[in-house]
Amino acid sequence: MLEPVEDSQAVVRPEDDDNIDDEDLEGANNSAAAGAGNASGATSNRPPSSAFHQQKLPAWQPLLTAGTVFPVFLIMSIAFICLGVALLLANSNISELSIDYTDCKRIGDRTPCANLVKKPEFYSNYSVCQCRLEFKLDKPMTGQVYAYYALTNFHQNHRKYVKSHDRMQLSGRRYSDLDAECEPYRTSADGKWIAPCGAVANSLFNDTFKLMRRVGSLETVPWTVKGISWSADVARKYGRVDTWNGTAKPPNWAVPESARSPIGYTGDEELQVWMTVAALPTFRKLHRRLIHSDKSAYAEGLPAGNYSLLVNYSYPVAGFGGTKSFVLATAGLLGGRNAGLGGLAIAVGCLHLALCCALAMLHTHAKRNRETDPYYGMDPLHRALCTCQEIIFLGSVINMFG
């Protein structure tokens, strides 16, 4: 009888078969040696037999049931609802007044300014249409007061528009060979480099405002343009310009950048605010800040009363069906007025509360079934077998005593 021999230990010997030639014998012995080497290599690469290497360390895994989860949803719902109410209360303390002046009429002949500025000859001559709007503040605006201009239907997020500028030029490190993305506002008709170049800078908002308070006579409200841009933009993103030689102003500008800010782009905060393009077609941008002087009537903010707004109207919006507004507003902890964040927090809290109620009902129903149903937890097949046994037992008892 032949005895089984392991393949890895099998070695072909000459006495086993006289018909085996030398080549077969050498190949078989080499295969056996290779198999033994692989076995020893596999043994040497085996990880240590420790709890860490064999992944046998003790671990804890929470068992999530309706009874353990619904309190978490309850706590989260209370937290979100309280946060939403707090945000809405903070938002209600922010004062805001928006004045749409798109259709205001020129002082004197009452001609709509929108009809004038849309004419090419009017805008190309850098003319302005002066109009006046009267309004009343029923309540004082306490705290820091900001003035914004708001535009609608202006798509600053268009891809070619967004890319139409030269960042190196705005940082003060390039004066010539400007980026080709600035075309067609890269060079002027006489071959000079436009400073600043590109469609974004060329479309700079150029309406100006003068706010006056009626106290017997008209008193000009003190405003400042300093501090309307981000400090990082002023310090690092926009730089100084050593020379304006060989440069020209953008076509739609009335004065060159050297007249707006002799030191360069770092001093033109209005330009910096405009160059930060908006993501949506309806947006507002910061225009001025109220100067709070301790010895003036504006130390605490903007007093209640009658006001007059003088507008130098020159920015055309009728061509793209937009509107313009002048906005006065204070700021809160999270910025300007926005009820959306508080409403969203309350909605999330209500959703968590609904899930909490559903899980609590599920937990109560399951607990009642555990207490009253002797077959609770059985699979349907075992439940059916137990029910059949009960029916058979009851039938036999009835037959016995019937």
mmCIF file of C-alpha atoms in Angstrom:
data_model
loop_
_atom_site.group_PDB
_atom_site.id
_atom_site.type_symbol
_atom_site.label_atom_id
_atom_site.label_comp_id
_atom_site.label_asym_id
_atom_site.label_seq_id
_atom_site.Cartn_x
_atom_site.Cartn_y
_atom_site.Cartn_z
ATOM 1 C CA MET A 1 0.000 0.000 0.000
ATOM 2 C CA LEU A 2 1.260 3.474 -0.937
ATOM 3 C CA GLU A 3 1.629 5.986 1.898
ATOM 4 C CA PRO A 4 0.741 9.633 1.250
ATOM 5 C CA VAL A 5 3.689 12.014 1.205
ATOM 6 C CA GLU A 6 3.482 15.805 1.463
ATOM 7 C CA ASP A 7 4.357 17.578 -1.781
ATOM 8 C CA SER A 8 6.718 20.057 -0.085
ATOM 9 C CA GLN A 9 8.778 17.144 1.348
ATOM 10 C CA ALA A 10 8.676 14.913 -1.732
ATOM 11 C CA VAL A 11 12.097 14.326 -3.319
ATOM 12 C CA VAL A 12 12.453 12.103 -6.355
ATOM 13 C CA ARG A 13 14.998 9.361 -5.757
ATOM 14 C CA PRO A 14 16.711 7.286 -8.486
ATOM 15 C CA GLU A 15 15.744 3.932 -6.938
ATOM 16 C CA ASP A 16 12.018 4.703 -7.172
ATOM 17 C CA ASP A 17 11.926 4.481 -10.933
ATOM 18 C CA ASP A 18 14.703 3.341 -13.239
ATOM 19 C CA ASN A 19 13.136 5.229 -16.160
ATOM 20 C CA ILE A 20 13.663 8.726 -14.680
ATOM 21 C CA ASP A 21 16.428 10.597 -16.442
ATOM 22 C CA ASP A 22 18.813 13.123 -14.899
ATOM 23 C CA GLU A 23 16.919 16.228 -16.143
ATOM 24 C CA ASP A 24 13.640 15.162 -14.501
ATOM 25 C CA LEU A 25 15.437 14.391 -11.287
ATOM 26 C CA GLU A 26 17.151 17.810 -11.172
ATOM 27 C CA GLY A 27 13.895 19.701 -11.932
ATOM 28 C CA ALA A 28 11.963 17.891 -9.237
ATOM 29 C CA ASN A 29 14.599 18.563 -6.610
ATOM 30 C CA ASN A 30 14.684 22.293 -7.543
ATOM 31 C CA SER A 31 10.882 22.551 -7.199
ATOM 32 C CA ALA A 32 11.000 20.961 -3.790
ATOM 33 C CA ALA A 33 13.712 23.352 -2.630
ATOM 34 C CA ALA A 34 11.702 26.359 -3.881
ATOM 35 C CA GLY A 35 8.598 25.148 -2.074
ATOM 36 C CA ALA A 36 10.509 24.810 1.156
ATOM 37 C CA GLY A 37 11.881 28.346 0.734
ATOM 38 C CA ASN A 38 8.381 29.785 0.191
ATOM 39 C CA ALA A 39 7.112 28.024 3.274
ATOM 40 C CA SER A 40 9.877 29.423 5.434
ATOM 41 C CA GLY A 41 9.344 32.939 3.940
ATOM 42 C CA ALA A 42 5.611 32.795 4.693
ATOM 43 C CA THR A 43 6.364 31.785 8.255
ATOM 44 C CA SER A 44 8.853 34.613 8.720
ATOM 45 C CA ASN A 45 6.349 37.242 7.400
ATOM 46 C CA ARG A 46 3.588 36.113 9.730
ATOM 47 C CA PRO A 47 2.665 38.915 12.237
ATOM 48 C CA PRO A 48 3.255 38.284 15.926
ATOM 49 C CA SER A 49 0.554 36.448 17.805
ATOM 50 C CA SER A 50 -0.355 39.394 20.009
ATOM 51 C CA ALA A 51 -3.777 40.906 20.665
ATOM 52 C CA PHE A 52 -2.774 44.130 18.943
ATOM 53 C CA HIS A 53 -1.362 42.538 15.773
ATOM 54 C CA GLN A 54 -4.179 39.985 15.542
ATOM 55 C CA GLN A 55 -6.821 42.698 16.147
ATOM 56 C CA LYS A 56 -8.224 41.054 19.254
ATOM 57 C CA LEU A 57 -8.167 44.080 21.540
ATOM 58 C CA PRO A 58 -11.331 44.723 23.591
ATOM 59 C CA ALA A 59 -13.639 47.285 21.994
ATOM 60 C CA TRP A 60 -16.922 48.983 22.801
ATOM 61 C CA GLN A 61 -19.613 49.535 20.215
ATOM 62 C CA PRO A 62 -22.747 51.458 21.192
ATOM 63 C CA LEU A 63 -26.080 49.810 20.565
ATOM 64 C CA LEU A 64 -28.261 52.485 18.966
ATOM 65 C CA THR A 65 -31.917 51.922 19.751
ATOM 66 C CA ALA A 66 -34.931 54.188 19.700
ATOM 67 C CA GLY A 67 -34.741 54.537 23.466
ATOM 68 C CA THR A 68 -31.129 55.725 23.448
ATOM 69 C CA VAL A 69 -31.313 57.961 20.357
ATOM 70 C CA PHE A 70 -34.459 60.031 20.912
ATOM 71 C CA PRO A 71 -33.007 61.954 23.931
ATOM 72 C CA VAL A 72 -30.099 63.044 21.723
ATOM 73 C CA PHE A 73 -32.532 64.395 19.121
ATOM 74 C CA LEU A 74 -34.450 66.171 21.865
ATOM 75 C CA ILE A 75 -31.318 67.938 23.143
ATOM 76 C CA MET A 76 -30.296 68.930 19.605
ATOM 77 C CA SER A 77 -33.774 70.263 18.805
ATOM 78 C CA ILE A 78 -33.759 72.458 21.926
ATOM 79 C CA ALA A 79 -30.261 73.730 21.115
ATOM 80 C CA PHE A 80 -31.092 74.612 17.491
ATOM 81 C CA ILE A 81 -34.400 76.272 18.339
ATOM 82 C CA CYS A 82 -32.753 78.401 21.058
ATOM 83 C CA LEU A 83 -29.977 79.363 18.653
ATOM 84 C CA GLY A 84 -32.478 80.321 15.955
ATOM 85 C CA VAL A 85 -34.520 82.459 18.346
ATOM 86 C CA ALA A 86 -31.344 84.206 19.548
ATOM 87 C CA LEU A 87 -30.285 84.942 15.958
ATOM 88 C CA LEU A 88 -33.712 86.323 15.071
ATOM 89 C CA LEU A 89 -33.727 88.562 18.155
ATOM 90 C CA ALA A 90 -30.247 89.853 17.295
ATOM 91 C CA ASN A 91 -31.355 90.410 13.700
ATOM 92 C CA SER A 92 -34.395 92.410 14.818
ATOM 93 C CA ASN A 93 -32.096 94.920 16.567
ATOM 94 C CA ILE A 94 -30.339 95.776 13.286
ATOM 95 C CA SER A 95 -31.668 98.932 11.622
ATOM 96 C CA GLU A 96 -31.818 99.180 7.852
ATOM 97 C CA LEU A 97 -33.277 101.609 5.315
ATOM 98 C CA SER A 98 -33.144 101.036 1.550
ATOM 99 C CA ILE A 99 -33.894 103.806 -0.966
ATOM 100 C CA ASP A 100 -34.372 102.846 -4.614
ATOM 101 C CA TYR A 101 -33.231 105.734 -6.784
ATOM 102 C CA THR A 102 -33.237 104.022 -10.194
ATOM 103 C CA ASP A 103 -36.002 106.279 -11.515
ATOM 104 C CA CYS A 104 -35.124 109.497 -9.736
ATOM 105 C CA LYS A 105 -35.556 112.702 -11.760
ATOM 106 C CA ARG A 106 -33.034 115.429 -12.457
ATOM 107 C CA ILE A 107 -33.249 118.564 -10.383
ATOM 108 C CA GLY A 108 -34.888 121.338 -12.388
ATOM 109 C CA ASP A 109 -36.511 119.784 -15.459
ATOM 110 C CA ARG A 110 -37.615 116.505 -13.761
ATOM 111 C CA THR A 111 -36.160 114.399 -16.575
ATOM 112 C CA PRO A 112 -35.584 110.756 -15.498
ATOM 113 C CA CYS A 113 -31.852 110.324 -15.009
ATOM 114 C CA ALA A 114 -32.039 106.744 -16.277
ATOM 115 C CA ASN A 115 -33.068 108.040 -19.715
ATOM 116 C CA LEU A 116 -30.155 110.455 -19.805
ATOM 117 C CA VAL A 117 -27.248 108.259 -18.740
ATOM 118 C CA LYS A 118 -28.148 105.473 -21.159
ATOM 119 C CA LYS A 119 -27.343 107.785 -24.080
ATOM 120 C CA PRO A 120 -23.796 107.147 -25.365
ATOM 121 C CA GLU A 121 -22.980 110.828 -25.790
ATOM 122 C CA PHE A 122 -24.023 111.583 -22.193
ATOM 123 C CA TYR A 123 -21.960 108.818 -20.621
ATOM 124 C CA SER A 124 -18.940 109.255 -22.912
ATOM 125 C CA ASN A 125 -18.663 112.886 -21.771
ATOM 126 C CA TYR A 126 -18.590 111.756 -18.122
ATOM 127 C CA SER A 127 -21.645 113.845 -17.311
ATOM 128 C CA VAL A 128 -23.738 113.378 -14.177
ATOM 129 C CA CYS A 129 -27.437 113.819 -13.531
ATOM 130 C CA GLN A 130 -28.140 115.309 -10.130
ATOM 131 C CA CYS A 131 -31.298 114.208 -8.365
ATOM 132 C CA ARG A 132 -32.561 114.574 -4.819
ATOM 133 C CA LEU A 133 -34.562 112.219 -2.627
ATOM 134 C CA GLU A 134 -36.209 113.088 0.679
ATOM 135 C CA PHE A 135 -36.797 110.510 3.411
ATOM 136 C CA LYS A 136 -37.434 110.325 7.142
ATOM 137 C CA LEU A 137 -35.868 108.195 9.869
ATOM 138 C CA ASP A 138 -38.581 107.355 12.372
ATOM 139 C CA LYS A 139 -36.093 105.789 14.793
ATOM 140 C CA PRO A 140 -32.431 106.612 15.317
ATOM 141 C CA MET A 141 -29.794 104.230 13.999
ATOM 142 C CA THR A 142 -27.551 103.601 16.983
ATOM 143 C CA GLY A 143 -24.073 102.174 16.665
ATOM 144 C CA GLN A 144 -21.817 102.162 13.643
ATOM 145 C CA VAL A 145 -23.811 103.154 10.551
ATOM 146 C CA TYR A 146 -22.772 102.006 7.087
ATOM 147 C CA ALA A 147 -23.820 103.251 3.655
ATOM 148 C CA TYR A 148 -24.087 100.735 0.807
ATOM 149 C CA TYR A 149 -25.019 100.834 -2.845
ATOM 150 C CA ALA A 150 -27.071 97.889 -4.068
ATOM 151 C CA LEU A 151 -27.402 96.605 -7.646
ATOM 152 C CA THR A 152 -29.710 94.007 -9.145
ATOM 153 C CA ASN A 153 -29.369 91.870 -12.262
ATOM 154 C CA PHE A 154 -25.646 92.655 -12.500
ATOM 155 C CA HIS A 155 -23.795 89.379 -13.156
ATOM 156 C CA GLN A 156 -20.324 89.936 -11.755
ATOM 157 C CA ASN A 157 -19.771 86.181 -11.657
ATOM 158 C CA HIS A 158 -19.432 85.804 -15.437
ATOM 159 C CA ARG A 159 -16.279 83.782 -16.096
ATOM 160 C CA LYS A 160 -14.648 86.177 -18.574
ATOM 161 C CA TYR A 161 -15.571 89.173 -16.437
ATOM 162 C CA VAL A 162 -14.072 87.667 -13.289
ATOM 163 C CA LYS A 163 -10.772 86.880 -15.042
ATOM 164 C CA SER A 164 -10.486 90.318 -16.706
ATOM 165 C CA HIS A 165 -7.834 91.884 -14.458
ATOM 166 C CA ASP A 166 -4.104 91.709 -13.787
ATOM 167 C CA ARG A 167 -3.344 90.737 -10.206
ATOM 168 C CA MET A 168 0.357 91.574 -10.542
ATOM 169 C CA GLN A 169 -0.534 95.082 -11.716
ATOM 170 C CA LEU A 170 -2.888 95.649 -8.783
ATOM 171 C CA SER A 171 -0.170 94.550 -6.355
ATOM 172 C CA GLY A 172 2.187 97.182 -7.798
ATOM 173 C CA ARG A 173 4.679 94.690 -9.263
ATOM 174 C CA ARG A 174 3.867 95.090 -12.964
ATOM 175 C CA TYR A 175 3.604 98.220 -15.108
ATOM 176 C CA SER A 176 3.795 96.832 -18.655
ATOM 177 C CA ASP A 177 3.158 93.597 -20.583
ATOM 178 C CA LEU A 178 -0.150 93.242 -18.792
ATOM 179 C CA ASP A 179 -2.161 90.027 -18.698
ATOM 180 C CA ALA A 180 -3.966 89.235 -21.957
ATOM 181 C CA GLU A 181 -7.130 88.537 -19.915
ATOM 182 C CA CYS A 182 -7.538 92.335 -19.647
ATOM 183 C CA GLU A 183 -8.491 92.643 -23.312
ATOM 184 C CA PRO A 184 -10.121 94.751 -24.694
ATOM 185 C CA TYR A 185 -9.224 97.079 -21.788
ATOM 186 C CA ARG A 186 -5.489 96.308 -21.823
ATOM 187 C CA THR A 187 -4.087 99.234 -23.808
ATOM 188 C CA SER A 188 -5.522 102.606 -24.795
ATOM 189 C CA ALA A 189 -5.965 103.920 -28.355
ATOM 190 C CA ASP A 190 -2.551 105.617 -28.216
ATOM 191 C CA GLY A 191 -0.796 102.428 -27.051
ATOM 192 C CA LYS A 192 -0.502 103.180 -23.336
ATOM 193 C CA TRP A 193 -1.096 100.552 -20.669
ATOM 194 C CA ILE A 194 -4.439 100.999 -18.914
ATOM 195 C CA ALA A 195 -4.137 101.311 -15.152
ATOM 196 C CA PRO A 196 -5.962 99.420 -13.821
ATOM 197 C CA CYS A 197 -6.744 97.178 -16.783
ATOM 198 C CA GLY A 198 -9.641 94.800 -17.354
ATOM 199 C CA ALA A 199 -13.435 94.809 -17.507
ATOM 200 C CA VAL A 200 -13.901 94.661 -13.726
ATOM 201 C CA ALA A 201 -12.052 97.914 -13.079
ATOM 202 C CA ASN A 202 -13.538 99.595 -16.168
ATOM 203 C CA SER A 203 -17.082 98.972 -14.868
ATOM 204 C CA LEU A 204 -16.355 100.564 -11.471
ATOM 205 C CA PHE A 205 -19.480 101.948 -9.803
ATOM 206 C CA ASN A 206 -19.252 105.740 -10.109
ATOM 207 C CA ASP A 207 -22.430 107.156 -8.552
ATOM 208 C CA THR A 208 -21.707 109.477 -5.614
ATOM 209 C CA PHE A 209 -23.924 110.472 -2.706
ATOM 210 C CA LYS A 210 -24.222 113.347 -0.277
ATOM 211 C CA LEU A 211 -26.405 112.789 2.767
ATOM 212 C CA MET A 212 -27.772 115.853 4.598
ATOM 213 C CA ARG A 213 -29.930 116.188 7.719
ATOM 214 C CA ARG A 214 -32.573 118.899 7.971
ATOM 215 C CA VAL A 215 -32.045 120.802 11.211
ATOM 216 C CA GLY A 216 -33.562 124.134 10.272
ATOM 217 C CA SER A 217 -31.035 124.168 7.427
ATOM 218 C CA LEU A 218 -29.308 121.291 5.658
ATOM 219 C CA GLU A 219 -26.421 119.794 7.639
ATOM 220 C CA THR A 220 -24.001 117.455 5.848
ATOM 221 C CA VAL A 221 -23.595 114.066 7.482
ATOM 222 C CA PRO A 222 -19.871 113.231 7.939
ATOM 223 C CA TRP A 223 -18.762 110.118 6.056
ATOM 224 C CA THR A 224 -15.405 108.457 5.442
ATOM 225 C CA VAL A 225 -14.165 106.064 2.775
ATOM 226 C CA LYS A 226 -11.445 104.682 5.041
ATOM 227 C CA GLY A 227 -12.069 101.303 6.565
ATOM 228 C CA ILE A 228 -14.570 100.020 4.002
ATOM 229 C CA SER A 229 -12.179 97.422 2.561
ATOM 230 C CA TRP A 230 -10.652 94.376 4.222
ATOM 231 C CA SER A 231 -7.428 95.129 6.075
ATOM 232 C CA ALA A 232 -5.688 92.211 4.306
ATOM 233 C CA ASP A 233 -6.517 93.756 0.915
ATOM 234 C CA VAL A 234 -5.096 97.118 1.940
ATOM 235 C CA ALA A 235 -1.937 95.637 3.442
ATOM 236 C CA ARG A 236 -1.055 92.805 1.046
ATOM 237 C CA LYS A 237 -3.324 92.304 -1.933
ATOM 238 C CA TYR A 238 -3.082 95.831 -3.383
ATOM 239 C CA GLY A 239 0.183 97.710 -3.631
ATOM 240 C CA ARG A 240 1.745 101.083 -4.260
ATOM 241 C CA VAL A 241 2.660 102.489 -7.679
ATOM 242 C CA ASP A 242 6.025 104.192 -8.114
ATOM 243 C CA THR A 243 5.234 105.899 -11.400
ATOM 244 C CA TRP A 244 2.219 106.510 -13.588
ATOM 245 C CA ASN A 245 4.278 107.270 -16.719
ATOM 246 C CA GLY A 246 3.095 105.434 -19.818
ATOM 247 C CA THR A 247 -0.315 104.599 -18.334
ATOM 248 C CA ALA A 248 -3.847 105.657 -19.229
ATOM 249 C CA LYS A 249 -7.144 105.593 -17.342
ATOM 250 C CA PRO A 250 -9.872 103.044 -18.082
ATOM 251 C CA PRO A 251 -12.291 104.272 -20.803
ATOM 252 C CA ASN A 252 -15.295 104.633 -18.465
ATOM 253 C CA TRP A 253 -13.431 106.535 -15.755
ATOM 254 C CA ALA A 254 -13.708 110.292 -15.508
ATOM 255 C CA VAL A 255 -10.298 110.692 -13.801
ATOM 256 C CA PRO A 256 -7.191 108.455 -13.777
ATOM 257 C CA GLU A 257 -6.207 106.310 -10.811
ATOM 258 C CA SER A 258 -3.396 108.730 -9.958
ATOM 259 C CA ALA A 259 -6.064 111.359 -9.156
ATOM 260 C CA ARG A 260 -8.143 108.938 -7.089
ATOM 261 C CA SER A 261 -5.157 107.592 -5.111
ATOM 262 C CA PRO A 262 -1.694 109.029 -5.770
ATOM 263 C CA ILE A 263 0.039 106.265 -3.789
ATOM 264 C CA GLY A 264 -1.547 103.516 -5.864
ATOM 265 C CA TYR A 265 -4.173 100.848 -5.509
ATOM 266 C CA THR A 266 -3.560 100.266 -1.801
ATOM 267 C CA GLY A 267 -5.124 103.659 -1.057
ATOM 268 C CA ASP A 268 -8.220 103.245 -3.274
ATOM 269 C CA GLU A 269 -10.583 101.288 -1.030
ATOM 270 C CA GLU A 270 -13.583 101.928 -3.279
ATOM 271 C CA LEU A 271 -11.771 100.107 -6.077
ATOM 272 C CA GLN A 272 -10.807 97.274 -3.737
ATOM 273 C CA VAL A 273 -14.423 96.754 -2.667
ATOM 274 C CA TRP A 274 -15.592 96.710 -6.294
ATOM 275 C CA MET A 275 -12.845 94.300 -7.410
ATOM 276 C CA THR A 276 -14.148 91.735 -4.906
ATOM 277 C CA VAL A 277 -16.737 90.387 -7.333
ATOM 278 C CA ALA A 278 -20.147 89.252 -6.090
ATOM 279 C CA ALA A 279 -21.320 85.666 -6.460
ATOM 280 C CA LEU A 280 -24.978 86.536 -7.122
ATOM 281 C CA PRO A 281 -26.557 89.052 -9.525
ATOM 282 C CA THR A 282 -28.230 90.936 -6.651
ATOM 283 C CA PHE A 283 -25.661 92.354 -4.251
ATOM 284 C CA ARG A 284 -24.665 95.352 -2.180
ATOM 285 C CA LYS A 285 -21.217 96.794 -1.577
ATOM 286 C CA LEU A 286 -19.966 99.005 1.209
ATOM 287 C CA HIS A 287 -19.616 102.654 0.158
ATOM 288 C CA ARG A 288 -19.029 104.792 3.252
ATOM 289 C CA ARG A 289 -18.887 104.696 7.062
ATOM 290 C CA LEU A 290 -20.393 107.275 9.410
ATOM 291 C CA ILE A 291 -17.817 109.278 11.379
ATOM 292 C CA HIS A 292 -18.715 109.156 15.081
ATOM 293 C CA SER A 293 -17.351 112.307 16.646
ATOM 294 C CA ASP A 294 -17.826 112.788 20.382
ATOM 295 C CA LYS A 295 -18.666 116.473 19.909
ATOM 296 C CA SER A 296 -21.205 116.027 17.139
ATOM 297 C CA ALA A 297 -24.807 114.895 16.925
ATOM 298 C CA TYR A 298 -23.625 111.625 15.349
ATOM 299 C CA ALA A 299 -21.684 110.322 18.330
ATOM 300 C CA GLU A 300 -24.259 107.571 18.975
ATOM 301 C CA GLY A 301 -25.223 107.003 15.359
ATOM 302 C CA LEU A 302 -27.678 108.568 12.941
ATOM 303 C CA PRO A 303 -30.407 110.555 14.749
ATOM 304 C CA ALA A 304 -34.054 110.322 13.800
ATOM 305 C CA GLY A 305 -35.413 113.080 11.605
ATOM 306 C CA ASN A 306 -35.755 114.295 8.045
ATOM 307 C CA TYR A 307 -32.925 113.709 5.580
ATOM 308 C CA SER A 308 -32.092 114.689 2.028
ATOM 309 C CA LEU A 309 -29.992 112.521 -0.298
ATOM 310 C CA LEU A 310 -28.242 114.235 -3.184
ATOM 311 C CA VAL A 311 -27.236 111.736 -5.890
ATOM 312 C CA ASN A 312 -24.788 112.305 -8.718
ATOM 313 C CA TYR A 313 -26.392 109.784 -11.046
ATOM 314 C CA SER A 314 -24.064 108.469 -13.760
ATOM 315 C CA TYR A 315 -24.009 104.648 -13.610
ATOM 316 C CA PRO A 316 -26.293 103.154 -16.311
ATOM 317 C CA VAL A 317 -28.385 100.133 -15.329
ATOM 318 C CA ALA A 318 -31.275 100.334 -17.813
ATOM 319 C CA GLY A 319 -29.256 98.480 -20.458
ATOM 320 C CA PHE A 320 -29.255 95.241 -18.447
ATOM 321 C CA GLY A 321 -32.600 95.766 -16.692
ATOM 322 C CA GLY A 322 -31.096 96.431 -13.282
ATOM 323 C CA THR A 323 -31.954 98.698 -10.368
ATOM 324 C CA LYS A 324 -29.905 100.814 -7.957
ATOM 325 C CA SER A 325 -30.456 101.508 -4.282
ATOM 326 C CA PHE A 326 -28.840 103.477 -1.493
ATOM 327 C CA VAL A 327 -28.853 101.550 1.787
ATOM 328 C CA LEU A 328 -28.262 102.758 5.340
ATOM 329 C CA ALA A 329 -27.727 99.987 7.864
ATOM 330 C CA THR A 330 -26.161 99.079 11.177
ATOM 331 C CA ALA A 331 -24.401 95.788 11.858
ATOM 332 C CA GLY A 332 -24.811 93.067 14.435
ATOM 333 C CA LEU A 333 -22.626 90.272 15.726
ATOM 334 C CA LEU A 334 -22.876 88.361 12.441
ATOM 335 C CA GLY A 335 -22.947 91.366 10.119
ATOM 336 C CA GLY A 336 -25.941 92.938 8.422
ATOM 337 C CA ARG A 337 -29.586 92.026 8.577
ATOM 338 C CA ASN A 338 -30.260 88.446 7.520
ATOM 339 C CA ALA A 339 -33.191 86.461 8.905
ATOM 340 C CA GLY A 340 -32.326 83.380 6.855
ATOM 341 C CA LEU A 341 -29.747 81.984 9.282
ATOM 342 C CA GLY A 342 -32.080 82.158 12.280
ATOM 343 C CA GLY A 343 -34.955 80.679 10.308
ATOM 344 C CA LEU A 344 -32.734 77.837 9.106
ATOM 345 C CA ALA A 345 -31.664 77.035 12.670
ATOM 346 C CA ILE A 346 -35.293 76.911 13.831
ATOM 347 C CA ALA A 347 -36.238 74.668 10.888
ATOM 348 C CA VAL A 348 -33.434 72.234 11.743
ATOM 349 C CA GLY A 349 -34.543 72.262 15.382
ATOM 350 C CA CYS A 350 -38.137 71.470 14.397
ATOM 351 C CA LEU A 351 -36.918 68.609 12.198
ATOM 352 C CA HIS A 352 -34.965 67.136 15.111
ATOM 353 C CA LEU A 353 -38.021 67.539 17.352
ATOM 354 C CA ALA A 354 -40.196 65.640 14.850
ATOM 355 C CA LEU A 355 -37.643 62.815 14.688
ATOM 356 C CA CYS A 356 -37.477 62.781 18.487
ATOM 357 C CA CYS A 357 -41.256 62.360 18.739
ATOM 358 C CA ALA A 358 -41.246 59.563 16.144
ATOM 359 C CA LEU A 359 -38.481 57.663 17.947
ATOM 360 C CA ALA A 360 -40.178 58.159 21.322
ATOM 361 C CA MET A 361 -43.428 56.666 19.952
ATOM 362 C CA LEU A 362 -41.498 53.759 18.443
ATOM 363 C CA HIS A 363 -39.723 53.141 21.741
ATOM 364 C CA THR A 364 -43.002 53.222 23.701
ATOM 365 C CA HIS A 365 -44.700 50.837 21.278
ATOM 366 C CA ALA A 366 -41.793 48.405 21.396
ATOM 367 C CA LYS A 367 -41.707 48.495 25.198
ATOM 368 C CA ARG A 368 -45.448 47.751 25.406
ATOM 369 C CA ASN A 369 -45.026 44.787 23.056
ATOM 370 C CA ARG A 370 -42.177 43.380 25.136
ATOM 371 C CA GLU A 371 -44.369 43.470 28.239
ATOM 372 C CA THR A 372 -47.557 41.989 26.731
ATOM 373 C CA ASP A 373 -46.398 39.768 23.841
ATOM 374 C CA PRO A 374 -44.791 36.488 25.023
ATOM 375 C CA TYR A 375 -43.424 35.893 21.543
ATOM 376 C CA TYR A 376 -41.796 39.307 21.143
ATOM 377 C CA GLY A 377 -38.497 39.065 19.347
ATOM 378 C CA MET A 378 -39.222 35.754 17.587
ATOM 379 C CA ASP A 379 -38.918 35.463 13.866
ATOM 380 C CA PRO A 380 -42.196 34.963 11.926
ATOM 381 C CA LEU A 381 -41.670 31.203 11.424
ATOM 382 C CA HIS A 382 -41.196 30.455 15.131
ATOM 383 C CA ARG A 383 -44.110 32.729 16.015
ATOM 384 C CA ALA A 384 -46.373 30.805 13.580
ATOM 385 C CA LEU A 385 -45.263 27.415 14.987
ATOM 386 C CA CYS A 386 -45.959 28.531 18.554
ATOM 387 C CA THR A 387 -49.386 29.815 17.531
ATOM 388 C CA CYS A 388 -50.204 26.462 15.873
ATOM 389 C CA GLN A 389 -49.134 24.580 18.995
ATOM 390 C CA GLU A 390 -51.432 26.715 21.133
ATOM 391 C CA ILE A 391 -54.351 26.101 18.774
ATOM 392 C CA ILE A 392 -53.733 22.335 18.821
ATOM 393 C CA PHE A 393 -53.474 22.304 22.626
ATOM 394 C CA LEU A 394 -56.692 24.303 23.023
ATOM 395 C CA GLY A 395 -58.456 21.952 20.583
ATOM 396 C CA SER A 396 -57.384 18.902 22.495
ATOM 397 C CA VAL A 397 -58.555 20.406 25.816
ATOM 398 C CA ILE A 398 -61.927 21.235 24.306
ATOM 399 C CA ASN A 399 -62.296 17.657 22.979
ATOM 400 C CA MET A 400 -61.304 16.210 26.344
ATOM 401 C CA PHE A 401 -63.937 18.088 28.300
ATOM 402 C CA GLY A 402 -66.471 18.364 25.528
#
